[in-house]
Amino acid sequence: MDPEEALFEVEEAMTKCVDYLIHEFAGVRTGKASPALIENIDVHVHAYGAVSK
């Protein structure tokens, strides 16, 4: 794989990541604090090898 091809693949992947992030941020509403703001966040605990909500 040449450097230009690798760069193209990385740019394509990062564009998808940014699009996803913009989509996720669209659901964030500011104002009064609400538990619903963080209810879908997964916490990865490497020490225990588990995922918690």
mmCIF file of C-alpha atoms in Angstrom:
data_model
loop_
_atom_site.group_PDB
_atom_site.id
_atom_site.type_symbol
_atom_site.label_atom_id
_atom_site.label_comp_id
_atom_site.label_asym_id
_atom_site.label_seq_id
_atom_site.Cartn_x
_atom_site.Cartn_y
_atom_site.Cartn_z
ATOM 1 C CA MET A 1 0.000 0.000 0.000
ATOM 2 C CA ASP A 2 1.472 3.307 -1.005
ATOM 3 C CA PRO A 3 1.319 6.370 1.291
ATOM 4 C CA GLU A 4 -1.293 8.169 -0.817
ATOM 5 C CA GLU A 5 -3.647 5.181 -0.675
ATOM 6 C CA ALA A 6 -3.164 4.867 3.087
ATOM 7 C CA LEU A 7 -3.819 8.581 3.534
ATOM 8 C CA PHE A 8 -7.002 8.327 1.463
ATOM 9 C CA GLU A 9 -8.282 5.432 3.609
ATOM 10 C CA VAL A 10 -7.509 7.293 6.841
ATOM 11 C CA GLU A 11 -9.205 10.470 5.604
ATOM 12 C CA GLU A 12 -12.280 8.460 4.599
ATOM 13 C CA ALA A 13 -12.451 6.777 8.016
ATOM 14 C CA MET A 14 -12.024 10.090 9.845
ATOM 15 C CA THR A 15 -14.772 11.683 7.752
ATOM 16 C CA LYS A 16 -17.123 8.891 8.838
ATOM 17 C CA CYS A 17 -16.084 9.423 12.473
ATOM 18 C CA VAL A 18 -16.730 13.159 12.291
ATOM 19 C CA ASP A 19 -20.122 12.591 10.643
ATOM 20 C CA TYR A 20 -21.080 10.177 13.423
ATOM 21 C CA LEU A 21 -19.924 12.629 16.088
ATOM 22 C CA ILE A 22 -21.956 15.451 14.536
ATOM 23 C CA HIS A 23 -24.993 13.152 14.501
ATOM 24 C CA GLU A 24 -24.489 12.281 18.182
ATOM 25 C CA PHE A 25 -23.974 15.919 19.205
ATOM 26 C CA ALA A 26 -27.220 16.849 17.462
ATOM 27 C CA GLY A 27 -29.069 15.021 20.253
ATOM 28 C CA VAL A 28 -27.352 16.960 23.044
ATOM 29 C CA ARG A 29 -29.507 19.686 24.515
ATOM 30 C CA THR A 30 -28.025 22.245 26.856
ATOM 31 C CA GLY A 31 -29.825 23.885 29.709
ATOM 32 C CA LYS A 32 -30.986 22.200 32.889
ATOM 33 C CA ALA A 33 -28.925 19.131 33.783
ATOM 34 C CA SER A 34 -30.686 15.859 33.122
ATOM 35 C CA PRO A 35 -29.705 12.230 33.769
ATOM 36 C CA ALA A 36 -30.913 11.441 30.248
ATOM 37 C CA LEU A 37 -27.867 13.281 28.927
ATOM 38 C CA ILE A 38 -25.526 10.506 30.059
ATOM 39 C CA GLU A 39 -27.767 7.432 30.129
ATOM 40 C CA ASN A 40 -26.348 5.975 26.891
ATOM 41 C CA ILE A 41 -22.678 6.340 27.800
ATOM 42 C CA ASP A 42 -20.714 3.105 28.190
ATOM 43 C CA VAL A 43 -17.839 3.049 30.659
ATOM 44 C CA HIS A 44 -15.095 0.570 29.844
ATOM 45 C CA VAL A 45 -13.278 -0.649 32.958
ATOM 46 C CA HIS A 46 -10.064 -2.284 31.781
ATOM 47 C CA ALA A 47 -9.090 -3.456 35.263
ATOM 48 C CA TYR A 48 -12.193 -5.635 35.472
ATOM 49 C CA GLY A 49 -12.672 -6.345 31.779
ATOM 50 C CA ALA A 50 -16.273 -5.173 31.938
ATOM 51 C CA VAL A 51 -18.505 -2.537 30.413
ATOM 52 C CA SER A 52 -20.864 -0.603 32.681
ATOM 53 C CA LYS A 53 -23.615 1.861 31.927
#
